[in-house]
XYZ file of N, CA and C in Angstrom:
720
model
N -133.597 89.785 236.363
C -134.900 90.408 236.606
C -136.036 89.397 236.438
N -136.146 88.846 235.239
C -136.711 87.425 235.178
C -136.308 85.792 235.792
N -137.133 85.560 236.726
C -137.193 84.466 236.805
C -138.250 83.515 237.518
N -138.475 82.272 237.266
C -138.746 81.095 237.464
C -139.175 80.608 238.618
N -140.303 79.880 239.330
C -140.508 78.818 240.322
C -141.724 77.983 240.540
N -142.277 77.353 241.627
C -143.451 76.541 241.608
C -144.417 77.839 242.441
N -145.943 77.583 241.856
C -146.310 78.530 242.638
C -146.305 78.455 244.232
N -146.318 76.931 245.227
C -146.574 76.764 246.301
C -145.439 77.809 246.893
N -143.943 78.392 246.230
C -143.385 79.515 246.481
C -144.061 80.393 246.791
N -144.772 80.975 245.795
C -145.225 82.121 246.165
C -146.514 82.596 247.087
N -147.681 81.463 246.958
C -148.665 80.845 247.949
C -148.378 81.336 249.177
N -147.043 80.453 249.733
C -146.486 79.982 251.198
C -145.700 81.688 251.667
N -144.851 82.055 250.680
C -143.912 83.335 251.026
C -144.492 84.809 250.358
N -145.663 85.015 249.567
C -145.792 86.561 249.330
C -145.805 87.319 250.989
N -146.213 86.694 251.908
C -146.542 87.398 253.089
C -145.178 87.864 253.477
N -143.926 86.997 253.912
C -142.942 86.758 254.343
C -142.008 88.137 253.279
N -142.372 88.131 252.046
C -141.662 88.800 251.010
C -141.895 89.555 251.043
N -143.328 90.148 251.615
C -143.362 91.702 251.912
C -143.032 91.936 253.265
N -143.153 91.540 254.399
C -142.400 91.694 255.373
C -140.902 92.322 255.280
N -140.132 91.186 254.558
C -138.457 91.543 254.570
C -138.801 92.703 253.862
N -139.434 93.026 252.394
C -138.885 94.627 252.104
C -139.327 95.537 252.746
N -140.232 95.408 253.150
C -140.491 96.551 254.809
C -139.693 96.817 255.173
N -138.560 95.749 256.186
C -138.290 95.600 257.221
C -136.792 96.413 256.935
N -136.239 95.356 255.673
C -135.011 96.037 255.350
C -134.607 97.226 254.522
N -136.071 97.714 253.699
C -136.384 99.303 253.283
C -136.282 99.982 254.496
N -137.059 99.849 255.522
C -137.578 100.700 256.239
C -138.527 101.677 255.603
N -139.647 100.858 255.198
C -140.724 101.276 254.430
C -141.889 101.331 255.567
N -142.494 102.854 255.426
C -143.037 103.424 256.851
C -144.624 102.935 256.585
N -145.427 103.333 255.533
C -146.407 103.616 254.534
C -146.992 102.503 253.588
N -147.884 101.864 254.145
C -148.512 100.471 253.260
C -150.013 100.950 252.945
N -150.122 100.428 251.501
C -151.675 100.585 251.018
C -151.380 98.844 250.363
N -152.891 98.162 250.908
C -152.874 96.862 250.344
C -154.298 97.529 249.754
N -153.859 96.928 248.157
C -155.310 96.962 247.269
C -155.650 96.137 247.070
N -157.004 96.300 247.557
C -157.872 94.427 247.411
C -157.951 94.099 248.688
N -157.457 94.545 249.328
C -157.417 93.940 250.802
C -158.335 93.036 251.411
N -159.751 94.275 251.830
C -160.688 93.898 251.634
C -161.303 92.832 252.971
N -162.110 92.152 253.213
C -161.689 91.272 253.990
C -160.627 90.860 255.019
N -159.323 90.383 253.704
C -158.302 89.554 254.465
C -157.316 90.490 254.150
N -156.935 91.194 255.323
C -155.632 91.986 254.579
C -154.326 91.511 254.904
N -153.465 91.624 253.895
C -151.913 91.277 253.661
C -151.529 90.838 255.128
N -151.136 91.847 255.618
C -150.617 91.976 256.741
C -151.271 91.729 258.138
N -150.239 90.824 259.211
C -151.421 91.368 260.571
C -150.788 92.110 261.236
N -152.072 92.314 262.249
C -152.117 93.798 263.202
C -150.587 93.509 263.771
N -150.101 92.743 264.129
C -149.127 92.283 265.419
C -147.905 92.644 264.463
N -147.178 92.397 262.976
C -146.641 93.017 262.413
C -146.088 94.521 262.258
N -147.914 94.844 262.017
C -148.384 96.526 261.646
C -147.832 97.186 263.230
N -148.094 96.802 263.961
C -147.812 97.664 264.807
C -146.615 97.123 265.535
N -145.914 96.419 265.738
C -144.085 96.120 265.836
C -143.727 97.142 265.217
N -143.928 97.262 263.548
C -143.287 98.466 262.772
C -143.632 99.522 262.834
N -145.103 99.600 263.588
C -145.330 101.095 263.550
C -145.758 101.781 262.443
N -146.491 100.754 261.470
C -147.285 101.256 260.079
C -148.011 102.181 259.811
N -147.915 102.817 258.958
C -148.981 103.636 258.503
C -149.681 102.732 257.079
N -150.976 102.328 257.916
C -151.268 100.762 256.852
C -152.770 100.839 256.603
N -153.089 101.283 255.459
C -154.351 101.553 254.712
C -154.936 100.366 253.779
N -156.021 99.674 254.065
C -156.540 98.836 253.132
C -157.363 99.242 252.126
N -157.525 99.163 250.877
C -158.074 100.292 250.154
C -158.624 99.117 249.550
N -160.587 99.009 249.116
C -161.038 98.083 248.227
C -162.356 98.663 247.324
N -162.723 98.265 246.467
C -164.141 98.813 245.776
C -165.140 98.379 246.996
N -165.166 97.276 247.864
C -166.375 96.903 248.587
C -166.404 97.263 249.923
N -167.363 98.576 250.603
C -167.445 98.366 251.488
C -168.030 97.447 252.648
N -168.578 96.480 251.822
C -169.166 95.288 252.377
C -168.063 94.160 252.983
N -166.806 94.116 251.782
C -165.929 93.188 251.826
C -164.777 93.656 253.488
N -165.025 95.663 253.351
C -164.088 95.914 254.018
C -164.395 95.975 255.689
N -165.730 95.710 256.150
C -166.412 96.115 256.747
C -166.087 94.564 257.841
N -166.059 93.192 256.687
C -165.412 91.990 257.381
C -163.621 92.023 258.042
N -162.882 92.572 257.393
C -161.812 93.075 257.802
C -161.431 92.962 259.526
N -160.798 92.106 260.129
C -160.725 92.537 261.596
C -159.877 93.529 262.085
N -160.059 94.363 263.313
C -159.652 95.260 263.805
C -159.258 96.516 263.209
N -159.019 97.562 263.540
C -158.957 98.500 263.484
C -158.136 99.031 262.244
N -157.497 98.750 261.175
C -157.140 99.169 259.570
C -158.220 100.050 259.001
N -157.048 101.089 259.055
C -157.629 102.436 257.858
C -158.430 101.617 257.067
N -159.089 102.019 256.745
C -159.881 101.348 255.035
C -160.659 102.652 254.580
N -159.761 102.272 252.698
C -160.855 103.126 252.308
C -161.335 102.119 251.267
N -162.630 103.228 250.534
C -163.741 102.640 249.967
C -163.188 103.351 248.320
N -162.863 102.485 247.553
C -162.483 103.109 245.839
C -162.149 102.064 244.853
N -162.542 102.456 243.932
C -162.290 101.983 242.792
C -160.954 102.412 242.184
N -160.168 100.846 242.519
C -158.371 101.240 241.713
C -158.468 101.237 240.112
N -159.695 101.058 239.785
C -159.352 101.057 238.373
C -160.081 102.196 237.581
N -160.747 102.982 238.641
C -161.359 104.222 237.983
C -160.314 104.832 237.285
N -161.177 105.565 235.773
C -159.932 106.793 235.346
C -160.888 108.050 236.190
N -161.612 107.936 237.312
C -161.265 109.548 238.265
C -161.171 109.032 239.796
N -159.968 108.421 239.883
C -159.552 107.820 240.988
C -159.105 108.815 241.587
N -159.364 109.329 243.102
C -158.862 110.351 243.938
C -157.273 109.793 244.565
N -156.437 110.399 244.309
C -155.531 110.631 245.327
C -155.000 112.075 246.254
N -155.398 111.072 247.768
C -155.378 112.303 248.697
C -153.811 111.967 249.511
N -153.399 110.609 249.133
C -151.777 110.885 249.481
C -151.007 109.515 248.903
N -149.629 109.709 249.452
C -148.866 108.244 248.460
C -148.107 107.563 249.752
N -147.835 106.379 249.064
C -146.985 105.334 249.988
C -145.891 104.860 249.524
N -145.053 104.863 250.044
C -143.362 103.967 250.286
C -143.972 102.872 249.595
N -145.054 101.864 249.907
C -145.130 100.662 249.214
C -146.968 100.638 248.746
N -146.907 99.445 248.079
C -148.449 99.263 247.173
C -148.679 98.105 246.895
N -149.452 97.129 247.563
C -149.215 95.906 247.611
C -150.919 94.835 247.339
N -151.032 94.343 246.307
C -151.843 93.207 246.347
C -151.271 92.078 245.844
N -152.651 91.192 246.282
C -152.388 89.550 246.378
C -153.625 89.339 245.485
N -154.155 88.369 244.494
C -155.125 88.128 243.983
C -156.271 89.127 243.614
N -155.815 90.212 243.313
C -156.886 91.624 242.744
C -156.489 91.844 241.436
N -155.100 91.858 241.008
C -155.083 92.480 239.561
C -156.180 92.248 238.528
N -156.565 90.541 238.555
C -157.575 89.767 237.880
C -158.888 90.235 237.640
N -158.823 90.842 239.095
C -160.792 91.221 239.424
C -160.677 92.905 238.680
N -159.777 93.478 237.902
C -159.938 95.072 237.383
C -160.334 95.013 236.164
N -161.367 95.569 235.468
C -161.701 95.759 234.005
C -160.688 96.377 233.218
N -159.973 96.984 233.962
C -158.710 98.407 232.776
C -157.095 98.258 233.509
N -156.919 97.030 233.006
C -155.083 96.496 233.709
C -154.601 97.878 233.356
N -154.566 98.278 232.341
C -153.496 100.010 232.357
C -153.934 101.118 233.350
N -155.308 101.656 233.157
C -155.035 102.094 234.533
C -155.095 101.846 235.254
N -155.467 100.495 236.392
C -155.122 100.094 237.613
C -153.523 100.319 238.036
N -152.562 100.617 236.741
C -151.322 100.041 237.242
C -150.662 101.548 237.172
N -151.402 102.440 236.394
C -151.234 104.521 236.518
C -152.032 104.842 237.456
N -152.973 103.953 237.638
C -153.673 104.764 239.352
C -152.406 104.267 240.890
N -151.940 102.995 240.621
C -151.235 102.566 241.422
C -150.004 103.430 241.634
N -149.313 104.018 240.265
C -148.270 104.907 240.358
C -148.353 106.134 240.814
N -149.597 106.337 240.684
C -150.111 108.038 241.403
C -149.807 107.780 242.640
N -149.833 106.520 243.329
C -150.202 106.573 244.823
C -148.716 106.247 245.560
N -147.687 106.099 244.735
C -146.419 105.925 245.386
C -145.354 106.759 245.482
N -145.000 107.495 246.710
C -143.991 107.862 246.640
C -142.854 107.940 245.853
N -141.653 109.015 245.675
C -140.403 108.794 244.526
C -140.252 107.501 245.116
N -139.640 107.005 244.544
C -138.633 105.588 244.516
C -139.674 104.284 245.547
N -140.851 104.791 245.322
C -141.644 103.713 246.119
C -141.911 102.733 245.391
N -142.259 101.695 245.994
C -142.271 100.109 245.586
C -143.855 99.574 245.335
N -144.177 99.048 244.608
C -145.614 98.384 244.083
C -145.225 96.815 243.896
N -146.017 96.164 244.860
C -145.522 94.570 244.246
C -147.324 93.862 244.424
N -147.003 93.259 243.263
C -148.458 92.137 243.065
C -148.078 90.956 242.536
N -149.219 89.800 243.501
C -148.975 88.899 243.072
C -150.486 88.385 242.131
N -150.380 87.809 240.868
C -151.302 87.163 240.429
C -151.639 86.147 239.114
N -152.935 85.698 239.133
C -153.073 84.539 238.281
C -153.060 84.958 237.092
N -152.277 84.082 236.420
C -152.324 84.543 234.813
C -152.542 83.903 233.441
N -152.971 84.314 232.303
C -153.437 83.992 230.968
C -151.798 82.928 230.243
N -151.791 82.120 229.673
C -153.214 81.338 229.440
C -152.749 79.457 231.049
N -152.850 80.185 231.516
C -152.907 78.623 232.778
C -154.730 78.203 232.661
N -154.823 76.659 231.861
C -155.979 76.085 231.312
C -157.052 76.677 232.960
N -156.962 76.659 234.043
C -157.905 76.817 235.417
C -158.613 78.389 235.237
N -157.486 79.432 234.833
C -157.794 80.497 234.822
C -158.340 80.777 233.334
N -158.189 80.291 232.098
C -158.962 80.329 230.797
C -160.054 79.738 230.919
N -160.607 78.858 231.806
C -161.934 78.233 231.962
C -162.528 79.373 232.771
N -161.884 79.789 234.019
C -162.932 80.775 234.731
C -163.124 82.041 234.010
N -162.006 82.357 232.842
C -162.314 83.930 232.384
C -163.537 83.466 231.134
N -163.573 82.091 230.575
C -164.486 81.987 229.423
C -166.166 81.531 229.705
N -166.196 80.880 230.821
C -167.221 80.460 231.033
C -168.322 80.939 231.978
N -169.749 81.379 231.743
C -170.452 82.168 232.507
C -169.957 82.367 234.122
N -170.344 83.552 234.544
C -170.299 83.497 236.123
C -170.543 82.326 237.295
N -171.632 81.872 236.725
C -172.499 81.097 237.588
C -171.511 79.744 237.891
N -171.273 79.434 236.876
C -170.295 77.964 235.959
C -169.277 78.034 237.139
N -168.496 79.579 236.927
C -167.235 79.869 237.651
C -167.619 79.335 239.136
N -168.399 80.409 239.196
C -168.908 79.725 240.776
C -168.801 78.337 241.908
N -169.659 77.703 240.689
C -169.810 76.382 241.028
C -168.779 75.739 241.088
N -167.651 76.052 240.035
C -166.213 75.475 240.021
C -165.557 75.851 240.757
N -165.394 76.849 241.241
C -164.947 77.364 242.355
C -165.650 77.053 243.896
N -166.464 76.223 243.945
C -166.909 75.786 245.308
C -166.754 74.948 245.122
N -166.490 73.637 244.619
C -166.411 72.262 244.456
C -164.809 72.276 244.240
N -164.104 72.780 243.265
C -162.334 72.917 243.928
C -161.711 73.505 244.836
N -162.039 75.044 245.367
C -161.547 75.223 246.375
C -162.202 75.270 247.530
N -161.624 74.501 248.531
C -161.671 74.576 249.885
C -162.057 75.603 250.949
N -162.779 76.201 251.129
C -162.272 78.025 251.768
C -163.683 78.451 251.884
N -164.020 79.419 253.375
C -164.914 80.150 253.845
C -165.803 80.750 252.767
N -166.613 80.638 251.886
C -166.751 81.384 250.634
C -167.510 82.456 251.755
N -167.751 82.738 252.826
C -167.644 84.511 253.020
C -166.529 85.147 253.237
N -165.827 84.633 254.127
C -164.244 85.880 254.026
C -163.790 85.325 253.173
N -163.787 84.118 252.513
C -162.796 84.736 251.365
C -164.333 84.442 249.614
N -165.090 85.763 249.344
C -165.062 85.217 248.626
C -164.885 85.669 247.483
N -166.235 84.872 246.118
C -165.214 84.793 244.785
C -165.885 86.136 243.742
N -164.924 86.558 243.414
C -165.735 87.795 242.244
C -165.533 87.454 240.844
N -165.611 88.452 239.750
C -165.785 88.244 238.553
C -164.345 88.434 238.156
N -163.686 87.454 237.361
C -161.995 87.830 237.152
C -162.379 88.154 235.202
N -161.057 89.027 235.164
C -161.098 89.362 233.825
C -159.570 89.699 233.018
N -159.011 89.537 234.117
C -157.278 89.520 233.573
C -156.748 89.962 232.987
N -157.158 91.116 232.915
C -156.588 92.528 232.279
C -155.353 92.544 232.247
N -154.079 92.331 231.826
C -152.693 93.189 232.150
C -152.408 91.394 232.728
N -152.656 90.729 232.883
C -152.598 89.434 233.537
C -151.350 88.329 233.189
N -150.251 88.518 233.160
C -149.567 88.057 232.104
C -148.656 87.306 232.630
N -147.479 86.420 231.834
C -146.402 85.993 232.588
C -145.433 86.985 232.163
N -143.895 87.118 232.368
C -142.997 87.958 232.435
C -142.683 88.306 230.877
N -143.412 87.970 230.030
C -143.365 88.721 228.707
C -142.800 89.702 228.015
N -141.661 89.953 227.219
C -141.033 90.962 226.496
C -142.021 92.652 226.842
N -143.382 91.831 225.899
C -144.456 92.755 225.792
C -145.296 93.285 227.073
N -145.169 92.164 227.686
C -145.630 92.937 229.477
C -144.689 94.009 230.243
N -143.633 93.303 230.044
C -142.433 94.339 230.508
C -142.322 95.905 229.979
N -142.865 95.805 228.750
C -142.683 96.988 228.189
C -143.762 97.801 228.028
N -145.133 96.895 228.176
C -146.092 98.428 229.094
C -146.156 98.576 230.113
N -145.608 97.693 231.350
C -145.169 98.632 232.288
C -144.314 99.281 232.341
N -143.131 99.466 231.633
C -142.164 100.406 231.818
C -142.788 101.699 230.903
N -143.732 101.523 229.981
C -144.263 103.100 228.611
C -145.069 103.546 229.988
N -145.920 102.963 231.142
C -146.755 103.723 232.049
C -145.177 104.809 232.907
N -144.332 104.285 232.992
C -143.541 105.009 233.934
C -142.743 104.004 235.235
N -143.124 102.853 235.091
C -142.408 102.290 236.371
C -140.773 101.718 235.460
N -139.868 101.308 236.961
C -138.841 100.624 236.605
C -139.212 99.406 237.046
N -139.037 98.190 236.449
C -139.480 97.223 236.572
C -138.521 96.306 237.185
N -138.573 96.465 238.241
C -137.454 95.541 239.212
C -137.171 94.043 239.219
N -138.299 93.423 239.357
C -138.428 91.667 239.098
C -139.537 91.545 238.922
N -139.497 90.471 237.927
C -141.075 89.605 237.321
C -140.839 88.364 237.294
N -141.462 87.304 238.261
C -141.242 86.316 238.477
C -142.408 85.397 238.048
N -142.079 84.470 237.707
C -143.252 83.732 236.746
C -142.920 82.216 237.904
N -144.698 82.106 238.003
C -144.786 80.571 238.600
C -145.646 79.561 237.886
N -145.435 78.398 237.838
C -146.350 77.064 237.264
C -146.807 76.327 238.160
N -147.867 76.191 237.769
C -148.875 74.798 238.565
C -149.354 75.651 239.676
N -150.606 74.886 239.810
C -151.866 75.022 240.939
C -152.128 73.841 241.249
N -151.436 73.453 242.104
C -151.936 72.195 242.360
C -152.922 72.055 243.316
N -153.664 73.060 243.952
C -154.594 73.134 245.107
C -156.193 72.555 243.988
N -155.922 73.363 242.716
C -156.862 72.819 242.003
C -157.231 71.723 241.339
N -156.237 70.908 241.743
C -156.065 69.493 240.932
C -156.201 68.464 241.792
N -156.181 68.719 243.453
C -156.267 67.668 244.425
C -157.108 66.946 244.566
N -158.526 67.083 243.903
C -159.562 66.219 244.030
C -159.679 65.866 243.191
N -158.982 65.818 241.987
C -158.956 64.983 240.621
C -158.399 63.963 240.314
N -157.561 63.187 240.913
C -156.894 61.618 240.792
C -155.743 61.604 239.696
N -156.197 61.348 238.519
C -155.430 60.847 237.681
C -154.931 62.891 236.555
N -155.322 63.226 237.112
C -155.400 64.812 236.328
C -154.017 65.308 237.337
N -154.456 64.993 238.510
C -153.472 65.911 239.358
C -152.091 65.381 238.748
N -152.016 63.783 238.634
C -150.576 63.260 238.276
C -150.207 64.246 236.955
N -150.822 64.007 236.051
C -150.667 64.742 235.054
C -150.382 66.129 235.402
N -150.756 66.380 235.599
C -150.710 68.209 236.116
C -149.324 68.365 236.590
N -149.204 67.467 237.810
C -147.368 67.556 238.205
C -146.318 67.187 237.133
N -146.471 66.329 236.331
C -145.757 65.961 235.060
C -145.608 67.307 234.280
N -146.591 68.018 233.785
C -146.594 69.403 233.179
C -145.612 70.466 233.759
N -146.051 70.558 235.570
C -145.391 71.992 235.523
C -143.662 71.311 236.040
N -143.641 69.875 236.288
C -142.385 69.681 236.398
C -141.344 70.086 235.018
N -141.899 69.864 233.898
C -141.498 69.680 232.710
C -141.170 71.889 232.642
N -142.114 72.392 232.991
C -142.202 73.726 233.124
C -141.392 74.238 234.019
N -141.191 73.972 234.855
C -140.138 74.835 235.492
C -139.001 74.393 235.073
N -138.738 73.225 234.799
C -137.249 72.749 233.645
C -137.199 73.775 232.467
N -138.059 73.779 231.966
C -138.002 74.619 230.593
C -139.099 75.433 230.350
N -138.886 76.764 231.115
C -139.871 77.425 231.736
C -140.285 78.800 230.418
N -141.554 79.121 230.251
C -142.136 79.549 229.066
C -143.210 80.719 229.905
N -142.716 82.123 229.285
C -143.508 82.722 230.313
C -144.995 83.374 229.494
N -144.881 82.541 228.888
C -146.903 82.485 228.248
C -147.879 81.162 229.111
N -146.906 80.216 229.667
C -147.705 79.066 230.375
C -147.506 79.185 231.677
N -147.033 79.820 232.590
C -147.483 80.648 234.234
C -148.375 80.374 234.546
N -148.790 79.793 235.593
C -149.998 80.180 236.497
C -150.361 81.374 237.247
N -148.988 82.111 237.524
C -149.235 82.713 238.824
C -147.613 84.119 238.366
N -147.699 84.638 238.796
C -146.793 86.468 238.649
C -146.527 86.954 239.766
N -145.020 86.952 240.053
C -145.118 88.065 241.075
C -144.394 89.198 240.423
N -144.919 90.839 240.481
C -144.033 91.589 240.022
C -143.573 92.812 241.266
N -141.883 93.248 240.940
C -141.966 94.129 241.902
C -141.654 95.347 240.735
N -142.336 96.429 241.063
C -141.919 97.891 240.513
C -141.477 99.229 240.711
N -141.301 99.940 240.658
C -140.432 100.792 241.250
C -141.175 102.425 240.666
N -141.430 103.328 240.814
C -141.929 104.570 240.633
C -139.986 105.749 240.578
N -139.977 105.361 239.325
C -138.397 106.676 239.610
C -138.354 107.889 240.614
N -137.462 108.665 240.735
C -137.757 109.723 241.543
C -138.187 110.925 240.739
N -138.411 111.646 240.699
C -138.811 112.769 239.468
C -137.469 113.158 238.517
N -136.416 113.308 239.047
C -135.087 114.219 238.811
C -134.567 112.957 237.602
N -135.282 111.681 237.074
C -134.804 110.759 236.142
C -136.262 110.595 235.625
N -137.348 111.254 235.821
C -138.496 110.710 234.551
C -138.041 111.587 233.948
């Protein structure tokens, strides 16, 4: 259930990884949370399979950039009076867990919204990787700036919000086991090291940096992660 890799894994293949369990579920029903903008999936996918594919984000500003025609709704996943008006086979974000004030209920609003035996998978950055303890400690503004001078990228479609890393974890005894007290079965928790996208303009840091997570995925420690993928599972009623 636990295991190990570099993050450029998960970077390069979350897209690809939700594809195959689609494909080989035959999972009808997609809600990407966080979407927003850039959603998971494209149209040319969505409609090969014949999706029923909802992007669900707090911003209607963010969702409004979004191309073509995707359901979108407008909500807060981390409200405790989050509406649900129906559920999905699957539940899927990429870089949102971070941006929720209340990791527990983001992850009981997420279970409301899945079908028996439906699937929830997220991927994200996690406590304590030194890149992500600088952006959760240091003013907004700071973040900002660090975040335009290391990463590369459209800062309108893609841009940067306030992270707070609620629930944010690597594959932890203790992580494992409040998601399973909310109600999920916890299928795989995969823990990744190194960011090296953030280290490329640094010279003598980046070497270092590869020395670290090489040493880390040899002898891999799931409090020093950069990066999480988890998949979860919602039982069917007839076993809660």
């Amino acid at each position: 259930m636990v295991t190990y890799g570099r993050s450029e894994e998960a970077w390069e293949g979350f897209e690809s990884y939700i594809k195959t369990l689609i494909t080989t579920r035959n999972l009808r029903s997609v809600c990407d949370i966080g979407g927003g903008a850039n959603p998971l999936l494209d149209r040319q996918f969505i409609e090969a399979r014949g999706l029923d594919y909802t992007v669900l984000d707090i911003s209607e500003a963010e969702l409004a950039k979004a191309p073509g025609p995707y359901h979108k709704v407008a909500a807060d996943i981390a409200s405790r009076n989050f509406p649900v008006s129906r559920t999905f086979d699957i539940v899927v974000s990429k870089m949102l867990a971070e941006h929720v004030r209340d990791g527990e209920q983001f992850h009981r609003n997420v279970l409301s919204l899945l079908n028996d035996d439906g699937l929830a998978v997220h991927f994200f950055p996690t406590l304590y990787s030194f890149p992500f303890v600088a952006n959760w400690l240091v003013p907004e503004r700071v973040a900002l700036a660090l975040h335009r001078l290391l990463a590369a990228r459209d800062p309108y479609q893609y841009a940067k919000f306030p992270a707070y890393y609620r629930w944010c974890r690597g594959p932890t005894g203790a992580q494992i086991e409040r998601l399973r007290a909310i109600g999920y079965d916890v299928l795989e928790y995969r823990g990744y090291f190194g960011h090296a996208g953030y280290y490329r303009k640094l010279g003598s840091l980046r070497r270092v940096h590869a020395v670290k997570t090489d040493y880390l995925v040899r002898n891999p420690n799931p409090h020093f992660t950069s990066y999480a993928q988890v998949v979860l599972s919602k039982p069917p009623l007839s076993v809660r």
